[in-house]
CSV table of C-alpha atoms in Angstrom, one decimal:
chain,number,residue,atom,x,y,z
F,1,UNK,CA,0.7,-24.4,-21.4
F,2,UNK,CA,4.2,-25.4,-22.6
F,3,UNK,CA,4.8,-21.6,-23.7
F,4,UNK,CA,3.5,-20.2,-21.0
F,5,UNK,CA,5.8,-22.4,-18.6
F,6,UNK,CA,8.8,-21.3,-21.0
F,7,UNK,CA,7.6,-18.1,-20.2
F,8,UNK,CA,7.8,-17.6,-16.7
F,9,UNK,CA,10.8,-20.1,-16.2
F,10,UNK,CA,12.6,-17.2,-18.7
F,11,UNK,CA,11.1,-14.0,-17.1
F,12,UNK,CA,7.4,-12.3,-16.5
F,13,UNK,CA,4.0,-14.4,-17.4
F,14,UNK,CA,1.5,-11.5,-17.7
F,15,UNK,CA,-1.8,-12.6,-18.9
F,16,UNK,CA,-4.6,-10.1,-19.8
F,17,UNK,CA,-8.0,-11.6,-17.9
F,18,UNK,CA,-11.4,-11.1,-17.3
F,19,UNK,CA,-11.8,-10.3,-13.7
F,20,UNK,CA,-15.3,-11.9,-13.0
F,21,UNK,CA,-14.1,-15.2,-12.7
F,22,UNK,CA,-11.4,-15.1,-10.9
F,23,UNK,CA,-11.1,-17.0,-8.0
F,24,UNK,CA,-9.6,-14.6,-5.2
F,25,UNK,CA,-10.9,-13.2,-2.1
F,26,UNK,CA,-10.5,-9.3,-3.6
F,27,UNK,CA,-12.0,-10.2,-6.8
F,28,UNK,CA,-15.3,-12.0,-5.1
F,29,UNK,CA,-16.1,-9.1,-3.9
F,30,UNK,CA,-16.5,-7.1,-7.1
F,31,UNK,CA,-18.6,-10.0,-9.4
F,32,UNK,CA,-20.7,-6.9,-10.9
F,33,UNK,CA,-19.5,-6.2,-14.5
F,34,UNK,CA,-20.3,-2.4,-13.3
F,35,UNK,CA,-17.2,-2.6,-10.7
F,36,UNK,CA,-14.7,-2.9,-14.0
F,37,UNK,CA,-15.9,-1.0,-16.4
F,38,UNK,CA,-13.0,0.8,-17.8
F,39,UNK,CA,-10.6,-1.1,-16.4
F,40,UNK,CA,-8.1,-3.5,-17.4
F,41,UNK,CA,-7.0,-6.7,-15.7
F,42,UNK,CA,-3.2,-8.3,-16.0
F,43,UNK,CA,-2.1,-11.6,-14.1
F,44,UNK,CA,1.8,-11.1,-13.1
F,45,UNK,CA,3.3,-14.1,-12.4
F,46,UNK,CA,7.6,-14.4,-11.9
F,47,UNK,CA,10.2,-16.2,-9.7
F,48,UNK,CA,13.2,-14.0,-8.4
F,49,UNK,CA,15.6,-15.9,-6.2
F,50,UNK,CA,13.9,-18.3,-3.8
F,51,UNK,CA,10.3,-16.4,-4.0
F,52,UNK,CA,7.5,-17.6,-6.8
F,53,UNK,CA,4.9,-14.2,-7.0
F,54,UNK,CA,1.5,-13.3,-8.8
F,55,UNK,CA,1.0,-9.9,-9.0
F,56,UNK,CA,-2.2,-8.3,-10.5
F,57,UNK,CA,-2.0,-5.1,-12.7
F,58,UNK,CA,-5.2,-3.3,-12.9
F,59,UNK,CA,-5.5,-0.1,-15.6
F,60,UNK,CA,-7.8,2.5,-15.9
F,61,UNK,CA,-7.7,2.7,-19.8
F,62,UNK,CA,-9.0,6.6,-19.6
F,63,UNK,CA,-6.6,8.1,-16.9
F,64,UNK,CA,-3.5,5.9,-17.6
F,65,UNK,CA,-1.0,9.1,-16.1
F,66,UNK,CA,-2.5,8.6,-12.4
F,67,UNK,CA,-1.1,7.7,-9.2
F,68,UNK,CA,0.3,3.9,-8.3
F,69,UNK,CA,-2.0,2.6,-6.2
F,70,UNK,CA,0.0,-0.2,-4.2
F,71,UNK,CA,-1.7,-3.2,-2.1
F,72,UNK,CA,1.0,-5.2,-0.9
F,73,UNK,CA,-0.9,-7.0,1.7
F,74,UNK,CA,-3.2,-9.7,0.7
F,75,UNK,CA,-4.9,-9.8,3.9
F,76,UNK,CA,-5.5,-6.2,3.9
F,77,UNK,CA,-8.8,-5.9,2.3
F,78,UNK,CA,-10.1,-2.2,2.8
F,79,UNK,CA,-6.9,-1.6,1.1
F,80,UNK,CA,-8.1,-3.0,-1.8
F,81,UNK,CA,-11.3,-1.3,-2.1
F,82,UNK,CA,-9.8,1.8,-1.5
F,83,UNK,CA,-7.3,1.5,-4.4
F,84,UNK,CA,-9.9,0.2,-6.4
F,85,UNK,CA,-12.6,2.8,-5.6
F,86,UNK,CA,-9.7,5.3,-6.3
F,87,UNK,CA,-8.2,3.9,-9.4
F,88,UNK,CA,-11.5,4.7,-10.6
F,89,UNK,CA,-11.5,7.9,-9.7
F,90,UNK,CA,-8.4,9.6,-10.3
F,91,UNK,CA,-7.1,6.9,-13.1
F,92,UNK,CA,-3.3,5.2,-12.7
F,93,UNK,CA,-2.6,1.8,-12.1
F,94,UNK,CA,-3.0,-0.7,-8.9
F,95,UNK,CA,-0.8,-3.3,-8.2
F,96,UNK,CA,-1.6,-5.7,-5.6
F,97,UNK,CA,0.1,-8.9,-4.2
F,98,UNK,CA,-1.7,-11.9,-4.2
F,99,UNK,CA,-0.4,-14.4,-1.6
F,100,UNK,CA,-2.8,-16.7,-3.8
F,101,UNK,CA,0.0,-18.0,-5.4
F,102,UNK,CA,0.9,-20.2,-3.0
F,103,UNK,CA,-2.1,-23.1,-2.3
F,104,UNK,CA,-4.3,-22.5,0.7
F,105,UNK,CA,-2.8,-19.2,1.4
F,106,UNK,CA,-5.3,-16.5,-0.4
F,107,UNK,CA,-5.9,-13.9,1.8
F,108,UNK,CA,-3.0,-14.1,3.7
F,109,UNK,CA,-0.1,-11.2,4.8
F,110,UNK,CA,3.1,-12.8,3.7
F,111,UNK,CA,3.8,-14.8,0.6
F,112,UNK,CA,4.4,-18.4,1.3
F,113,UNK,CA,5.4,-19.5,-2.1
F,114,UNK,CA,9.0,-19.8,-1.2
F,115,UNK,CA,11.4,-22.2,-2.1
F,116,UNK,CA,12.8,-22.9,1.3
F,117,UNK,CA,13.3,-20.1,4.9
F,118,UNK,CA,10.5,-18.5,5.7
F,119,UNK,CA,7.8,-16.4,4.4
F,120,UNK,CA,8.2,-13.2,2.4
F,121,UNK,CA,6.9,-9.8,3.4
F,122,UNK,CA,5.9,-8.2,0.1
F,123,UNK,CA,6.8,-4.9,1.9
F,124,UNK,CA,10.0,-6.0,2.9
F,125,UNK,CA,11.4,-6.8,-0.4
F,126,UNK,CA,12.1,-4.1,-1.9
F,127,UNK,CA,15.9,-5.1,-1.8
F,128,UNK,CA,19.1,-4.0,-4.3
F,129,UNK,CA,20.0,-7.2,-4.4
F,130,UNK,CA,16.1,-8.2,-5.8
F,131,UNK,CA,15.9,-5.6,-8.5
F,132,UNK,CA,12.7,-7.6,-10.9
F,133,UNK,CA,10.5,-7.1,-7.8
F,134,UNK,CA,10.5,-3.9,-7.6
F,135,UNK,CA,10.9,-3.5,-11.3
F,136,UNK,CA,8.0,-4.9,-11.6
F,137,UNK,CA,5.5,-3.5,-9.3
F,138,UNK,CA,7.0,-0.1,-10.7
F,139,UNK,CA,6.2,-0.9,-14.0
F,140,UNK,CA,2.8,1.1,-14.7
F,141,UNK,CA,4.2,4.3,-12.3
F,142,UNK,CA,3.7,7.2,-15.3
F,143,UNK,CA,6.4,10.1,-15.0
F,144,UNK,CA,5.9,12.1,-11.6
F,145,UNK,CA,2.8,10.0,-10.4
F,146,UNK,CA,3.2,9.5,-7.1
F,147,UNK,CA,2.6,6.1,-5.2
F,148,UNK,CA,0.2,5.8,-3.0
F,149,UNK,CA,0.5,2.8,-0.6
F,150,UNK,CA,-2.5,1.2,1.3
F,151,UNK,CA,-2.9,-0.4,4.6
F,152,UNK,CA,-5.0,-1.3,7.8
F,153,UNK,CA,-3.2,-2.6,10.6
F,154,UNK,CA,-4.2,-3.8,14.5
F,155,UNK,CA,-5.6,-1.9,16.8
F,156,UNK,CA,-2.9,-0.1,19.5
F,157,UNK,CA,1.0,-0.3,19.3
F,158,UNK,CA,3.3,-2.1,21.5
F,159,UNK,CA,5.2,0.1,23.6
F,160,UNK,CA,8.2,-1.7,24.3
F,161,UNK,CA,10.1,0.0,21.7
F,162,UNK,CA,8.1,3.6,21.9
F,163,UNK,CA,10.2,6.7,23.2
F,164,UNK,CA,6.8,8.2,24.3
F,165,UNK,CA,2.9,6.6,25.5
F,166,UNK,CA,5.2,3.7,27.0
F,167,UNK,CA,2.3,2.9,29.9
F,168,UNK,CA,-0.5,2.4,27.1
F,169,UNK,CA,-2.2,-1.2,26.6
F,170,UNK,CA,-0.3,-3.4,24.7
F,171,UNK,CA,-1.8,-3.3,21.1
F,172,UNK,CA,0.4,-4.8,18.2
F,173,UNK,CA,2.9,-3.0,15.7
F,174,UNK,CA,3.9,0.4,15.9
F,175,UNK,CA,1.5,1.6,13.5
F,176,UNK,CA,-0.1,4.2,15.8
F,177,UNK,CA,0.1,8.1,16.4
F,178,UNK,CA,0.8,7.1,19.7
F,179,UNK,CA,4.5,5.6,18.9
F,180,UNK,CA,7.4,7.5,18.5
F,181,UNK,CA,11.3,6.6,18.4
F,182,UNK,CA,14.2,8.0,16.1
F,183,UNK,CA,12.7,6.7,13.4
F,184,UNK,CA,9.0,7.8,13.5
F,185,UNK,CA,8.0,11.3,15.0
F,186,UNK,CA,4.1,11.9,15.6
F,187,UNK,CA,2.0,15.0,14.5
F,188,UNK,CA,-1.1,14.2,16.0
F,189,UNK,CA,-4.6,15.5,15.1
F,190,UNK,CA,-5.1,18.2,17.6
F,191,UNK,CA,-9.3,17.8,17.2
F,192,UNK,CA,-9.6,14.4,16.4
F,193,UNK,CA,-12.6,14.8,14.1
F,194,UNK,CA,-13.2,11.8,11.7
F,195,UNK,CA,-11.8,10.2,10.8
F,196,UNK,CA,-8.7,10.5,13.0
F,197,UNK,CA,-10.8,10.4,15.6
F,198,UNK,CA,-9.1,6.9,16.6
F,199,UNK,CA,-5.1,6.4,17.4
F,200,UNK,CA,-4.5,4.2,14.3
F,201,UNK,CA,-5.8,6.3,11.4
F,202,UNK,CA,-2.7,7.7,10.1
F,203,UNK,CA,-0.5,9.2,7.6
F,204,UNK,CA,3.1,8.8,6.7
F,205,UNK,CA,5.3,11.4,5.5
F,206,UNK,CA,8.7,9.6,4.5
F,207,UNK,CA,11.9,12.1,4.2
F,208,UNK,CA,15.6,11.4,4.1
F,209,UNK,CA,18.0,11.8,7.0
F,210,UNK,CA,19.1,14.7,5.3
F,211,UNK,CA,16.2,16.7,5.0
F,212,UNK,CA,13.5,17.7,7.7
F,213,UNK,CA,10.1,16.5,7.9
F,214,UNK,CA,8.8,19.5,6.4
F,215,UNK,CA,10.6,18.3,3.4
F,216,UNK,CA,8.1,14.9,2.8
F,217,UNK,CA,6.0,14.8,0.0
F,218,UNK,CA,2.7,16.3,1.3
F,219,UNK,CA,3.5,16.7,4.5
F,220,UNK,CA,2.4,20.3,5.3
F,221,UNK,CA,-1.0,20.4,3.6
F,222,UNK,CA,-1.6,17.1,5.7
F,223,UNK,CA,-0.5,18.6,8.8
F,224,UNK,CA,-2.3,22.3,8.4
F,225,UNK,CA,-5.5,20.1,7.7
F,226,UNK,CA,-5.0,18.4,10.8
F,227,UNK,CA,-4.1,14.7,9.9
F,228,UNK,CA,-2.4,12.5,11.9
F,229,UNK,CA,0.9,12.2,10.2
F,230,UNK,CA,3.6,9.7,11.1
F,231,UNK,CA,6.7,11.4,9.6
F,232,UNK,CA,9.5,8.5,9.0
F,233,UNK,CA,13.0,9.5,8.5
F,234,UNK,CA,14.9,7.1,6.2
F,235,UNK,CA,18.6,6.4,6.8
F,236,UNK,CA,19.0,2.8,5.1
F,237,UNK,CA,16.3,0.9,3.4
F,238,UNK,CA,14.3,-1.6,5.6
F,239,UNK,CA,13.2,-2.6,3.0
F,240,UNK,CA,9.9,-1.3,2.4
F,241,UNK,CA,8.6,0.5,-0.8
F,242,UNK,CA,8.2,4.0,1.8
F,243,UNK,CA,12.1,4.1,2.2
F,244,UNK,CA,12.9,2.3,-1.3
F,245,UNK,CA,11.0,5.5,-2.9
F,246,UNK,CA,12.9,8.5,-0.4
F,247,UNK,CA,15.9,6.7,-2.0
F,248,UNK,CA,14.9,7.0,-5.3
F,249,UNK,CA,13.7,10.5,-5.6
F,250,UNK,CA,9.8,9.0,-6.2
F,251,UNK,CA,6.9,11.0,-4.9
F,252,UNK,CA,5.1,8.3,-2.1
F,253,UNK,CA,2.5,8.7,0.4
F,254,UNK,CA,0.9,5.8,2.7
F,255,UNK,CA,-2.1,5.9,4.1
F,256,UNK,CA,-3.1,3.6,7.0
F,257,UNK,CA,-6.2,3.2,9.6
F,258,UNK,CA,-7.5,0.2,11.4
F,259,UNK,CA,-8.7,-3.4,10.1
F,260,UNK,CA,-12.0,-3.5,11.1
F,261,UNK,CA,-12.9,-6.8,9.7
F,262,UNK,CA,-15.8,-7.7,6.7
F,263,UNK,CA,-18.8,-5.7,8.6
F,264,UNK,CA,-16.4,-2.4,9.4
F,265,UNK,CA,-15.2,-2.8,5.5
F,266,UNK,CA,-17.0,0.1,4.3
F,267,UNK,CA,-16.2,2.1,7.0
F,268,UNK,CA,-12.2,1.7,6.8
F,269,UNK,CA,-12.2,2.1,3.1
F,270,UNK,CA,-13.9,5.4,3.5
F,271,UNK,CA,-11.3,6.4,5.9
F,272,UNK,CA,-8.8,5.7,3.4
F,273,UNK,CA,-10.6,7.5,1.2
F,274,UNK,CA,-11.0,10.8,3.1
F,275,UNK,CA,-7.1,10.9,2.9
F,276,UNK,CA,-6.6,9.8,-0.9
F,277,UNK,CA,-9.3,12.7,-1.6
F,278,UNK,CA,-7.3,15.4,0.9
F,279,UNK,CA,-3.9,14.4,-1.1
F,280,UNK,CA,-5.4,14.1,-4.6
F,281,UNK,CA,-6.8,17.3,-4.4
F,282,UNK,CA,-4.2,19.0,-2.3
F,283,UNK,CA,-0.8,17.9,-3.6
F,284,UNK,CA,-1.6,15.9,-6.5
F,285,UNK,CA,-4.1,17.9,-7.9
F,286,UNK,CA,-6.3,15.9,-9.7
F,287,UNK,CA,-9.8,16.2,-9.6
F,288,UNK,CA,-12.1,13.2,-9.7
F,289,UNK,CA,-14.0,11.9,-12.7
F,290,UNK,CA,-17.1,13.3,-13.4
């Protein structure tokens, strides 16, 4: 225990483990030895500046070379099963945040193992001034593997903010097709067929204020094959791992679509699915395994 408290008060704790035991809302889920066959588990554990976080690093030992699979959100649970389901499929590594770290908090969106201020967004840290977090999570991304970031998100948008749909309902966010401002500029689905069939399935296509849309990784097979696509135009980093990688010259793709809550699970993973497929096939090419 000493050593390991040395450790981590010096740097990175990463512990290999065995993932049927461990006590975490993602991991319940998967208590079948069958879900991690061929994988391999690491506990991340660090402190950098006033945040404490536990990270967990999971490898396909086969494909090692695939995409990053990134879950920052703990409360964002078809995420997970999406990167899992995928990091079976197409190899790489997943990293997701576990806001476990802090007592009581498992399962939550922001990570409440601070020192003092508020919470931490784990999406919203991706900061120059904080170079071992992203470090870190960027650890297991193998040369030209793109990232591949995960999310569900509320139903609707809030308007207040939108250049465009500024009479629709009050939802939450601006995760929509619906939304627009200088910032994020829709290309909606023009038949809606699943599973864009709903306003908050989406795609983002991130490109620097230099370039044009066009110019976003993936952007023009998603269009011509009728996605919704959010395309975001990065000028300065919010912050986020979408405008940290435009700045850095890395390959990155998010894929969003509703939270439907534990009985629509299946159904959002397999919406996140559909677009992981699309873009693993399409601009990543990579076929699945067998």
């Amino acid at each position: 225990m000493l050593s390991a408290l040395l450790a981590l008060a010096l740097g990175t704790l990463t512990t290999p483990v065995d993932p049927l035991p461990i006590q975490d809302d993602d991991f319940a889920r998967h208590r079948s030895p069958a879900d991690w066959q061929g994988l391999t588990v690491e506990r991340i554990e660090f402190k950098e500046e006033r945040a404490a976080w536990r990270l967990w690093r999971i490898a396909n030992r086969a494909r090692p070379s695939g995409p990053l699979w990134f879950v920052p959100h703990d409360n964002e649970d078809a995420g997970f099963e999406a990167a899992l389901a995928a990091l079976r499929l197409y190899g790489g590594t997943l990293i997701a945040v576990d806001a476990g770290i802090a007592p009581g908090r498992d399962g939550n969106r922001l990570n409440h193992a601070v020192d003092h201020g508020e919470p931490v967004d784990p999406n919203r840290n991706f900061d120059s001034a904080l170079p071992g977090y992203a470090r870190r999570i960027l650890a297991g991304l193998a040369p030209g593997a793109p990232i591949i970031a995960l999310h569900t998100n509320s139903p609707g948008f809030d308007p207040t903010d939108s250049r465009c749909n500024r009479a629709d309902p009050r939802g939450e966010g601006i995760i929509s097709i619906r939304f627009c401002d200088d910032i994020l500029t829709p290309a909606a689905s023009k038949t809606r067929a699943w599973p864009f069939d709903d306003d908050d399935t989406v795609a983002f296509a991130t490109f620097h204020a230099r370039q044009q849309p066009s110019d976003a990784f993936c952007r023009n097979p998603m269009v011509a094959a009728d996605f919704n696509v959010v395309q975001e135009r990065v000028v300065t980093s919010d912050g986020s791992l979408s405008n940290y990688a435009v700045l850095h010259g890395l390959r990155y793709l998010n894929f969003e679509t509703q939270d439907r809550g534990a009985a629509g699970l299946a159904e959002a993973r397999d919406r996140l699915l559909h677009m992981i497929d699309f873009a693993m096939r399409t601009c990543v090419r990579s076929s699945p395994r067998d």
